Coordinates of C-alpha atoms in Angstrom, one line a residue:
M1 CA 12.9 28.2 -179.4
R2 CA 11.4 24.7 -180.0
G3 CA 8.2 23.3 -178.4
L4 CA 6.9 24.8 -175.3
K5 CA 5.7 21.7 -173.8
V6 CA 7.5 21.1 -170.5
R7 CA 8.1 18.0 -168.1
I8 CA 8.8 18.7 -164.4
F9 CA 10.4 16.0 -162.3
H10 CA 10.4 16.1 -158.4
V11 CA 12.9 14.5 -156.2
T12 CA 13.0 15.0 -152.4
V13 CA 15.1 12.4 -151.3
A14 CA 18.9 12.7 -151.5
T15 CA 19.8 8.9 -150.8
Y16 CA 17.8 8.2 -154.1
L17 CA 21.1 9.1 -155.8
T18 CA 22.7 5.9 -154.6
F19 CA 20.1 3.6 -155.9
A20 CA 19.7 5.7 -159.1
V21 CA 23.4 5.5 -159.9
L22 CA 24.4 2.2 -158.8
T23 CA 21.1 0.3 -159.3
G24 CA 18.8 2.2 -161.6
I25 CA 16.1 1.8 -159.0
R26 CA 13.7 4.7 -158.6
I27 CA 12.3 5.5 -155.2
P28 CA 8.7 6.7 -154.9
V29 CA 8.6 10.2 -153.3
R30 CA 6.1 12.7 -152.8
N31 CA 5.5 15.8 -154.9
I32 CA 7.8 19.0 -154.3
N33 CA 4.8 20.9 -153.2
D34 CA 3.7 18.3 -150.4
N35 CA 5.4 18.0 -147.1
I36 CA 9.1 17.1 -147.6
H37 CA 9.4 13.4 -147.3
Y38 CA 12.9 11.8 -146.7
A39 CA 13.7 8.1 -146.9
N40 CA 16.0 6.5 -144.3
I41 CA 17.9 4.4 -146.6
D42 CA 21.6 3.5 -146.1
Y43 CA 24.2 3.5 -149.0
P44 CA 25.7 0.3 -150.0
V45 CA 28.7 -0.4 -147.9
N46 CA 30.8 -1.9 -150.9
E47 CA 29.5 0.0 -153.9
I48 CA 31.8 2.3 -155.5
M49 CA 31.5 4.8 -158.5
K50 CA 34.8 5.1 -160.4
I51 CA 35.9 8.3 -162.3
K52 CA 38.9 8.3 -164.5
L53 CA 41.4 11.1 -163.6
T54 CA 43.7 12.2 -166.3
K55 CA 47.0 14.1 -165.4
Y56 CA 48.4 16.4 -168.2
K57 CA 51.3 18.3 -169.2
D58 CA 51.3 22.1 -168.4
I59 CA 53.8 24.5 -166.8
A60 CA 53.1 22.5 -163.5
D61 CA 53.3 19.0 -164.9
S62 CA 56.1 17.3 -166.8
V63 CA 54.7 13.9 -167.4
K64 CA 51.4 12.4 -168.3
T65 CA 49.8 9.7 -166.2
T66 CA 46.7 8.2 -165.7
K67 CA 45.1 7.2 -162.4
E68 CA 41.6 6.0 -161.4
L69 CA 40.0 7.7 -158.6
K70 CA 37.0 6.2 -156.7
I71 CA 34.1 7.8 -155.1
N72 CA 33.2 5.7 -152.0
Y73 CA 29.7 6.9 -151.0
N74 CA 30.5 6.1 -147.4
Q75 CA 32.6 9.3 -147.4
I76 CA 29.6 11.4 -148.3
D77 CA 27.8 13.1 -145.4
K78 CA 24.3 11.4 -145.7
E79 CA 22.6 13.3 -142.9
T80 CA 23.6 16.8 -144.7
L81 CA 22.5 15.4 -148.1
N82 CA 19.2 14.5 -146.9
K83 CA 18.5 18.3 -146.3
I84 CA 18.2 19.0 -150.1
E85 CA 15.0 18.7 -152.2
Y86 CA 15.0 19.3 -155.7
S87 CA 13.4 19.3 -159.0
T88 CA 14.0 19.9 -162.8
L89 CA 12.0 21.5 -165.7
K90 CA 13.0 21.0 -169.4
Y91 CA 11.4 21.4 -172.7
E92 CA 10.1 18.1 -174.0
E93 CA 12.6 17.7 -177.0
F94 CA 15.5 18.2 -174.7
P95 CA 18.3 15.7 -175.4
T96 CA 18.6 14.1 -172.0
D97 CA 20.5 11.0 -173.7
E98 CA 23.5 13.4 -174.8
K99 CA 26.1 13.2 -172.0
I100 CA 28.5 15.8 -171.2
E101 CA 32.2 15.3 -170.1
F102 CA 34.4 18.4 -170.1
K103 CA 37.8 18.0 -170.8
I104 CA 41.1 19.1 -169.1
P105 CA 41.5 23.1 -168.8
K106 CA 44.0 23.3 -171.7
E107 CA 41.4 21.7 -174.1
Y108 CA 38.6 23.9 -172.8
S109 CA 38.8 26.2 -175.8
K110 CA 39.9 26.3 -179.5
V111 CA 40.3 30.1 -179.4
K112 CA 43.6 31.9 -178.6
G113 CA 43.0 34.1 -175.4
V114 CA 40.7 34.2 -172.3
T115 CA 37.2 33.4 -173.1
C116 CA 35.4 33.4 -169.9
F117 CA 35.9 34.5 -166.1
R118 CA 39.0 32.7 -165.1
G119 CA 39.5 30.9 -168.4
N120 CA 38.2 27.5 -168.4
N121 CA 36.1 24.9 -166.6
Y122 CA 38.4 24.7 -163.6
R123 CA 38.2 28.4 -163.3
N124 CA 42.1 28.4 -162.7
T125 CA 43.5 31.1 -164.9
A126 CA 42.8 34.6 -166.3
S127 CA 45.9 34.7 -168.4
Y128 CA 47.0 33.3 -171.6
G129 CA 50.2 32.7 -173.0
T130 CA 53.6 33.6 -171.1
A131 CA 55.2 36.8 -170.5
D132 CA 58.6 38.0 -171.3
I133 CA 59.4 39.8 -168.0
K134 CA 62.7 41.8 -167.6
E135 CA 62.3 44.9 -165.9
K136 CA 59.7 43.9 -163.6
R137 CA 57.7 47.1 -164.0
L138 CA 54.2 47.9 -165.0
E139 CA 53.5 50.5 -167.7
I140 CA 50.0 52.2 -168.6
V141 CA 50.0 51.9 -172.6
W142 CA 46.5 53.2 -173.0
D143 CA 43.1 54.0 -171.4
I144 CA 39.6 54.7 -172.4
G145 CA 36.6 56.3 -170.6
I146 CA 33.4 54.7 -170.1
G147 CA 30.0 55.6 -168.6
S148 CA 27.6 54.9 -165.7
I149 CA 24.0 54.3 -164.8
D150 CA 22.7 55.7 -161.6
R151 CA 25.3 54.8 -159.1
W152 CA 26.8 52.2 -161.0
T153 CA 30.1 53.6 -162.4
G154 CA 32.6 52.0 -164.8
V155 CA 33.6 48.4 -164.1
G156 CA 32.2 46.5 -161.0
W157 CA 32.8 43.3 -159.4
N158 CA 33.5 40.7 -160.8
G159 CA 34.1 42.4 -164.3
Q160 CA 36.8 40.7 -166.1
P161 CA 37.4 41.0 -169.9
A162 CA 37.6 38.3 -172.5
I163 CA 40.7 38.8 -174.8
I164 CA 40.5 37.0 -178.1
Q165 CA 42.7 36.5 -181.0
W166 CA 40.3 35.6 -183.8
P167 CA 41.0 33.4 -186.7
K168 CA 41.3 35.6 -189.7
E169 CA 38.2 34.1 -191.6
H170 CA 36.2 35.3 -188.6
V171 CA 37.6 38.8 -188.5
N172 CA 36.7 39.1 -192.2
R173 CA 33.0 38.1 -191.6
M174 CA 32.3 40.1 -188.4
N175 CA 31.4 43.8 -188.2
I176 CA 34.9 44.8 -187.1
K177 CA 36.0 48.1 -188.5
S178 CA 37.7 47.8 -191.8
S179 CA 40.9 49.5 -190.4
K180 CA 41.3 46.8 -187.9
K181 CA 40.7 43.9 -190.4
N182 CA 44.1 44.1 -192.1
N183 CA 45.9 43.4 -188.8
R184 CA 46.7 39.8 -188.9
N185 CA 47.5 39.6 -185.1
L186 CA 44.2 41.7 -183.9
K187 CA 43.5 40.8 -180.5
E188 CA 40.0 42.0 -179.3
V189 CA 39.3 43.0 -175.5
I190 CA 35.7 42.4 -175.0
Y191 CA 34.4 44.0 -171.7
G192 CA 31.1 44.4 -170.0
A193 CA 30.6 47.5 -167.8
L194 CA 28.2 48.9 -165.2
D195 CA 27.1 51.5 -168.0
G196 CA 25.2 48.6 -169.6
K197 CA 27.6 48.3 -172.6
V198 CA 29.8 45.8 -173.9
Y199 CA 33.0 47.3 -175.2
F200 CA 35.2 46.1 -178.2
I201 CA 38.8 47.3 -177.9
D202 CA 42.0 46.7 -179.8
L203 CA 44.3 45.3 -177.1
E204 CA 47.4 46.9 -178.8
D205 CA 46.5 50.5 -179.0
G206 CA 42.9 50.9 -177.1
T207 CA 41.1 51.9 -179.9
Y208 CA 37.4 50.6 -180.8
T209 CA 37.4 47.7 -182.9
R210 CA 33.7 48.1 -183.3
N211 CA 30.7 49.8 -181.8
P212 CA 29.7 48.8 -178.3
I213 CA 26.4 46.7 -177.6
Q214 CA 23.9 48.2 -175.2
I215 CA 21.8 46.2 -172.8
P216 CA 18.9 47.8 -170.6
G217 CA 20.9 47.8 -167.2
P218 CA 24.4 47.4 -165.6
I219 CA 26.7 44.4 -166.4
K220 CA 28.3 43.3 -163.0
G221 CA 29.8 40.0 -164.1
S222 CA 32.2 39.1 -167.0
V223 CA 31.3 38.0 -170.4
T224 CA 31.9 34.6 -172.1
V225 CA 33.0 34.2 -175.8
D226 CA 32.3 30.7 -177.3
T227 CA 34.9 28.3 -177.0
R228 CA 34.6 26.9 -180.6
G229 CA 35.6 30.0 -182.5
I230 CA 32.0 30.5 -183.4
P231 CA 31.1 34.2 -183.1
L232 CA 28.8 34.0 -180.2
L233 CA 28.8 36.2 -177.0
Y234 CA 27.1 35.3 -173.6
V235 CA 26.2 38.5 -171.4
G236 CA 24.5 38.6 -168.1
Q237 CA 22.8 41.6 -166.6
G238 CA 23.3 42.6 -162.9
I239 CA 20.8 45.4 -162.1
N240 CA 17.0 45.6 -162.7
K241 CA 16.2 49.1 -162.1
V242 CA 17.5 52.2 -164.0
N243 CA 16.5 55.7 -163.3
G244 CA 13.9 54.5 -161.2
R245 CA 12.3 52.1 -163.6
W246 CA 12.3 48.5 -163.8
V247 CA 14.0 46.9 -166.8
K248 CA 13.9 43.5 -168.6
T249 CA 16.6 41.5 -166.9
G250 CA 18.3 38.1 -167.6
Y251 CA 21.0 36.5 -169.7
R252 CA 21.6 37.5 -173.3
I253 CA 23.2 35.7 -176.4
F254 CA 24.6 37.8 -179.2
N255 CA 25.8 37.3 -182.6
L256 CA 29.1 38.7 -183.2
I257 CA 29.0 38.8 -186.9
D258 CA 26.5 41.7 -186.8
Q259 CA 26.0 42.1 -182.9
T260 CA 22.3 41.1 -183.0
K261 CA 20.6 39.5 -180.0
L262 CA 19.7 35.9 -180.8
F263 CA 18.3 34.7 -177.4
F264 CA 17.2 35.9 -174.0
I265 CA 16.8 33.8 -170.7
N266 CA 14.4 35.8 -168.5
G267 CA 15.7 36.0 -164.9
I268 CA 12.0 36.3 -163.7
D269 CA 11.1 32.8 -163.8
T270 CA 7.9 31.3 -162.0
F271 CA 10.0 27.9 -161.6
A272 CA 12.4 29.7 -159.4
Y273 CA 12.1 29.9 -155.7
R274 CA 13.7 33.3 -155.5
G275 CA 12.6 36.5 -157.5
W276 CA 15.9 38.3 -157.9
P277 CA 16.5 38.1 -161.8
A278 CA 20.3 39.1 -162.1
F279 CA 23.1 37.0 -163.6
D280 CA 26.5 37.8 -162.1
S281 CA 27.6 34.2 -162.7
T282 CA 29.5 33.6 -166.1
A283 CA 28.7 30.8 -168.5
L284 CA 31.0 27.8 -169.4
I285 CA 30.4 26.3 -173.0
D286 CA 31.0 22.6 -173.7
K287 CA 32.2 22.7 -177.4
D288 CA 31.6 19.0 -177.8
T289 CA 27.9 18.9 -177.0
D290 CA 27.0 22.6 -178.1
T291 CA 25.9 23.2 -174.5
L292 CA 25.8 26.4 -172.1
L293 CA 26.0 26.1 -168.4
I294 CA 24.9 29.1 -166.3
C295 CA 23.8 29.9 -162.6
G296 CA 21.3 32.7 -161.9
E297 CA 20.8 34.7 -158.8
N298 CA 17.2 33.4 -158.9
G299 CA 18.5 30.1 -157.7
L300 CA 18.3 28.1 -160.9
F301 CA 21.1 26.1 -162.6
Y302 CA 20.5 26.0 -166.4
R303 CA 21.8 23.6 -168.9
V304 CA 21.1 24.8 -172.4
K305 CA 21.4 22.9 -175.6
L306 CA 22.0 25.6 -178.3
N307 CA 21.5 23.9 -181.4
T308 CA 24.1 26.1 -183.2
Q309 CA 24.2 26.4 -186.9
Y310 CA 27.1 28.2 -188.4
D311 CA 28.1 28.6 -192.1
E312 CA 29.9 31.4 -193.4
N313 CA 27.9 34.4 -192.8
I314 CA 24.9 32.6 -191.5
L315 CA 24.7 31.9 -187.7
S316 CA 21.7 30.8 -185.8
I317 CA 20.7 29.2 -182.3
E318 CA 17.7 27.2 -181.5
P319 CA 18.1 26.9 -177.4
E320 CA 16.3 24.1 -175.4
I321 CA 16.5 24.5 -171.6
M322 CA 16.8 22.3 -168.7
K323 CA 16.5 23.8 -165.2
Y324 CA 17.5 22.7 -161.8
R325 CA 16.1 24.3 -158.6
Y326 CA 16.6 23.3 -155.1
R327 CA 15.8 23.8 -151.4
I328 CA 18.1 23.1 -148.6
A329 CA 16.5 23.1 -144.9
G330 CA 17.3 26.3 -143.2
N331 CA 18.5 28.0 -146.3
R332 CA 16.6 31.2 -147.5
Y333 CA 19.0 32.4 -150.0
Q334 CA 19.4 30.3 -153.0
G335 CA 20.9 33.0 -155.2
I336 CA 24.1 31.9 -157.0
E337 CA 26.6 34.8 -157.8
N338 CA 29.6 32.7 -158.2
S339 CA 30.5 31.1 -161.8
V340 CA 30.0 27.3 -162.0
A341 CA 33.2 25.2 -162.3
V342 CA 33.1 21.8 -163.9
Y343 CA 35.1 18.6 -163.5
K344 CA 34.0 16.1 -166.1
N345 CA 30.3 15.9 -165.7
L346 CA 30.3 17.4 -162.1
A347 CA 29.3 21.0 -161.6
F348 CA 30.1 22.9 -158.5
F349 CA 28.7 26.2 -157.3
A350 CA 27.8 27.9 -153.8
D351 CA 24.9 30.2 -153.0
N352 CA 24.1 33.3 -150.9
G353 CA 23.1 31.1 -148.0
G354 CA 26.5 29.6 -147.7
W355 CA 25.7 26.1 -149.2
L356 CA 28.0 24.4 -151.6
Q357 CA 27.1 21.6 -153.9
C358 CA 28.2 18.9 -156.4
L359 CA 25.8 18.5 -159.1
D360 CA 25.8 15.7 -161.9
I361 CA 25.1 17.9 -165.0
N362 CA 23.8 14.5 -166.9
T363 CA 21.4 13.4 -164.4
F364 CA 20.7 16.7 -162.6
E365 CA 21.1 15.1 -159.2
P366 CA 23.1 16.6 -156.3
I367 CA 25.9 14.3 -155.5
W368 CA 27.0 16.0 -152.2
I369 CA 26.2 19.3 -150.3
R370 CA 28.2 21.4 -147.7
K371 CA 27.6 24.3 -145.4
V372 CA 30.4 26.4 -146.1
T373 CA 29.2 29.1 -143.2
D374 CA 28.2 32.1 -145.1
D375 CA 27.5 33.8 -148.4
T376 CA 30.1 32.5 -151.1
D377 CA 30.4 34.7 -154.2
S378 CA 34.0 33.8 -154.9
T379 CA 34.3 31.3 -157.7
I380 CA 35.2 27.7 -156.9
V381 CA 38.5 26.6 -158.3
L382 CA 39.6 23.1 -159.1
E383 CA 42.8 21.3 -159.5
E384 CA 43.7 17.7 -160.2
E385 CA 46.2 16.2 -157.7
Q386 CA 47.9 12.8 -157.4
D387 CA 44.9 11.2 -155.4
I388 CA 42.3 13.7 -155.3
V389 CA 40.5 16.4 -157.3
A390 CA 40.9 19.4 -155.0
L391 CA 38.4 22.0 -154.6
Y392 CA 39.1 25.5 -153.2
T393 CA 36.5 28.0 -151.9
A394 CA 36.2 30.6 -149.4
C395 CA 33.1 32.7 -148.0
E396 CA 32.6 36.3 -147.1
V397 CA 31.2 37.8 -144.0
D398 CA 27.6 38.8 -144.8
K399 CA 24.8 36.8 -143.0
Q400 CA 27.2 36.8 -139.9
G401 CA 26.8 40.4 -139.4
S402 CA 29.2 43.4 -139.2
I403 CA 32.2 41.1 -137.9
G404 CA 32.7 37.4 -138.4
Y405 CA 34.9 34.9 -140.0
S406 CA 35.9 34.2 -143.6
Y407 CA 36.6 30.5 -143.8
V408 CA 39.2 29.4 -146.6
R409 CA 38.7 25.7 -147.3
K410 CA 40.3 23.0 -149.3
I411 CA 37.6 20.1 -150.1
D412 CA 37.8 16.8 -151.7
A413 CA 35.7 17.6 -154.8
L414 CA 34.5 13.9 -155.2
S415 CA 33.1 13.5 -151.8
G416 CA 32.8 16.9 -150.2
K417 CA 35.0 15.9 -147.4
L418 CA 37.0 18.6 -145.7
I419 CA 40.9 18.3 -146.2
W420 CA 41.8 21.6 -144.2
E421 CA 40.3 25.0 -143.3
K422 CA 41.6 28.5 -142.1
K423 CA 39.5 31.3 -140.8
Y424 CA 40.2 35.1 -140.8
K425 CA 38.2 37.7 -138.9
C426 CA 36.8 40.3 -141.1
H427 CA 34.5 43.3 -141.1
S428 CA 31.4 44.1 -143.2
I429 CA 29.3 47.3 -143.8
I430 CA 25.7 46.1 -143.5
G431 CA 22.3 47.8 -144.3
N432 CA 20.7 48.9 -147.6
H433 CA 24.0 49.2 -149.5
P434 CA 26.1 46.5 -147.7
N435 CA 30.0 46.1 -148.6
N436 CA 31.0 42.9 -147.4
G437 CA 34.4 41.8 -146.0
G438 CA 36.0 38.3 -146.5
V439 CA 36.6 36.5 -149.8
L440 CA 34.9 37.8 -152.8
A441 CA 37.8 37.4 -155.1
T442 CA 38.6 34.1 -156.9
P443 CA 42.0 32.5 -155.7
V444 CA 45.0 31.8 -157.8
V445 CA 46.1 28.3 -157.9
G446 CA 49.9 28.3 -158.3
K447 CA 51.7 26.5 -161.2
G448 CA 55.3 26.5 -162.2
N449 CA 57.6 27.6 -159.6
I450 CA 54.6 28.4 -157.4
K451 CA 52.9 25.4 -158.0
D452 CA 52.9 24.4 -154.1
I453 CA 50.8 27.4 -153.2
I454 CA 47.2 28.9 -153.6
V455 CA 46.8 32.6 -153.1
F456 CA 43.5 34.3 -151.6
N457 CA 42.6 37.9 -151.4
I458 CA 40.7 38.5 -148.2
A459 CA 38.9 41.8 -147.9
R460 CA 38.4 43.9 -144.6
Y461 CA 40.7 41.9 -142.8
G462 CA 42.6 43.8 -139.8
G463 CA 40.1 46.7 -140.0
L464 CA 37.4 47.9 -142.0
N465 CA 39.4 49.2 -144.7
N466 CA 42.4 46.8 -144.7
G467 CA 42.9 43.6 -146.1
V468 CA 45.4 40.7 -146.8
L469 CA 46.7 38.9 -149.6
V470 CA 47.8 35.6 -148.3
A471 CA 49.6 32.4 -150.0
L472 CA 48.8 29.1 -148.3
N473 CA 50.4 25.6 -148.9
K474 CA 48.2 23.5 -150.9
D475 CA 48.9 20.5 -148.6
S476 CA 48.6 21.9 -145.3
G477 CA 47.0 25.1 -145.4
E478 CA 49.8 26.7 -143.8
E479 CA 50.7 30.4 -144.9
V480 CA 53.7 30.6 -147.0
W481 CA 53.9 34.3 -147.2
R482 CA 51.4 37.4 -146.6
I483 CA 51.1 40.9 -147.6
N484 CA 49.0 43.0 -145.3
L485 CA 47.0 45.7 -147.2
K486 CA 46.1 49.4 -146.3
N487 CA 43.3 49.0 -148.7
Y488 CA 41.0 46.1 -149.0
S489 CA 40.2 44.5 -152.3
W490 CA 37.2 42.4 -154.2
S491 CA 39.4 42.2 -157.4
S492 CA 40.8 38.5 -158.2
P493 CA 44.5 38.3 -158.6
V494 CA 45.9 36.9 -161.6
A495 CA 49.1 34.7 -161.9
I496 CA 51.5 35.3 -164.8
Y497 CA 54.3 33.1 -165.9
T498 CA 57.4 33.2 -168.0
D499 CA 58.4 30.6 -170.5
K500 CA 60.6 29.2 -167.5
G501 CA 57.7 28.8 -165.2
E502 CA 58.6 31.6 -163.1
G503 CA 55.2 32.9 -161.5
Y504 CA 54.2 36.6 -160.9
I505 CA 50.9 37.9 -159.3
V506 CA 49.0 41.0 -160.4
F507 CA 46.7 42.4 -157.9
C508 CA 44.5 45.4 -157.7
D509 CA 43.0 47.1 -154.7
S510 CA 40.2 49.6 -153.7
A511 CA 42.4 52.6 -153.6
G512 CA 43.2 52.0 -157.3
Y513 CA 46.6 50.5 -157.1
M514 CA 47.9 47.7 -159.3
Y515 CA 50.7 45.6 -158.1
L516 CA 53.3 43.2 -159.6
I517 CA 54.3 40.8 -156.9
N518 CA 57.0 37.9 -157.0
G519 CA 54.7 34.8 -156.4
K520 CA 57.5 32.8 -155.0
E521 CA 58.3 35.3 -152.1
G522 CA 55.5 37.5 -151.9
E523 CA 57.6 40.7 -152.6
I524 CA 56.0 43.7 -154.2
L525 CA 58.1 44.5 -157.2
H526 CA 56.1 47.5 -158.5
K527 CA 52.8 49.4 -158.3
I528 CA 51.0 51.8 -160.3
D529 CA 48.0 54.2 -159.7
L530 CA 45.0 53.5 -161.6
G531 CA 42.9 56.5 -159.9
A532 CA 40.0 54.6 -158.6
N533 CA 38.7 51.7 -156.9
V534 CA 39.3 48.5 -159.0
E535 CA 36.4 45.9 -158.1
G536 CA 37.0 44.2 -161.4
S537 CA 39.4 41.5 -162.1
P538 CA 42.2 41.7 -164.8
A539 CA 42.6 39.3 -167.7
V540 CA 46.2 39.0 -169.3
F541 CA 47.3 38.0 -172.8
E542 CA 51.1 37.3 -172.7
N543 CA 52.6 40.8 -171.7
M544 CA 49.3 42.9 -171.7
I545 CA 46.9 43.5 -168.8
V546 CA 43.4 44.8 -169.2
V547 CA 41.2 45.8 -166.3
G548 CA 38.5 48.5 -165.6
T549 CA 37.8 50.7 -162.5
R550 CA 34.9 52.3 -160.9
G551 CA 36.4 55.6 -162.0
Q552 CA 34.9 54.9 -165.6
K553 CA 38.0 53.7 -167.1
I554 CA 39.5 50.6 -168.9
Y555 CA 43.3 50.3 -169.0
G556 CA 45.7 48.5 -171.0
I557 CA 48.8 48.0 -169.0
R558 CA 52.3 46.2 -170.2
I559 CA 54.3 44.2 -168.1
N560 CA 58.1 45.1 -169.0

């Protein structure tokens, strides 16, 4: 760690944003520890900030076009924005002049595979490559047993594996078993579990590629592998008490050459407004600036300059951290459990109190905030359209009590303006061990022949143990198809595509069933029994699916 000198910057006026961005003028405000002070300043009527939108070729797009989008600050809800109070803390050497601008999703990673929860900075996929689907059936190829800590068994929400095809030179440097190093097509599954272990598994046959990493407490979130092909692993911890004793809880970075721990972010932080130290959120890595972005359940947003040095067998980091904290009038729940999504330099996340915000990760200033009704653990998904950047989000039923509404929304990501919303009446179990309904899963943004729909998994709809999987038209929000479920689900559905762009959905539920679904029609084509609740989310590499269950199993499943 570099020098320990810190600087704290306090901002209590949301309307400062307009002047800071457009004129460079700073507005004097009171210290964050004083009474909150808001300045009554109007946005310039004719001032416009321009952001360039690049359309790109993938399954859904056949041509490359460039269109310039504009943020008109008159569209931003100034009254709501004035509710936020925020400040930043950074190490003195932190390179604030270095600007981050994430690329389009297909350029997010240099590594073949799924490197993080939902694949990239738009959080729009958990599959890599295309699948050769003929029989339209699922087949269990292998399974392995895993452990538990206290009542935390197997794999939990939101646990999604990473699946990586390492370059051969990296395989030779890492402590992968010698019997595996000769496999030129080795694909390594890296999976964090509730027993506090990170497992390393051969996708082909389910055997171990190396020994697991053990951390002090359960891993509820998903691991992140560095997008540059550098053997770095990023792991969050979900629980801070084991066998009745408090354990050190936070976010860890490991060297995958020898599996040594390189760095630890302590979730207990005096700068945070909340004391819960867990990290269910999963990181993004900006490969161009050597930067990590992560949200904590302590209510902090972290920007970490890694200062990575990698040369053959030598790997080191010297992280420098910048932190963002905030308060919103009337919100006592700053904890962030969803994973940050990023468009260029704009980060999007929501908290346990039901507040969604857009943050400029270069200036650490909020662009807009929006109340989204209730706790939002489902990760935000982004999509570039012809005239807007679309943001899809949905809340659960938590603060509303045992019965409430899960709101599914499409929002203009560059202004926070609502495009459409739908609501679904859901149930929740409340008390010491709550079990929520509504949307906890991250949605599927369709491509290929299902490019017109977005698919949401809504838990405890139609009854306490029931649910619904629903496909909505992206333009109107109207239902295209629905599958009523006998068993609710928190697991995030995954879209898989053939080389012709035919979309299929893989979906798991709390009774342990995995479904293969025709994405166009919503028809269930096949289902298999995995034996126990699937809270975690599958990842897919071509025709192979990997997912864990609360029944202490990890499965490898082939789509035939």
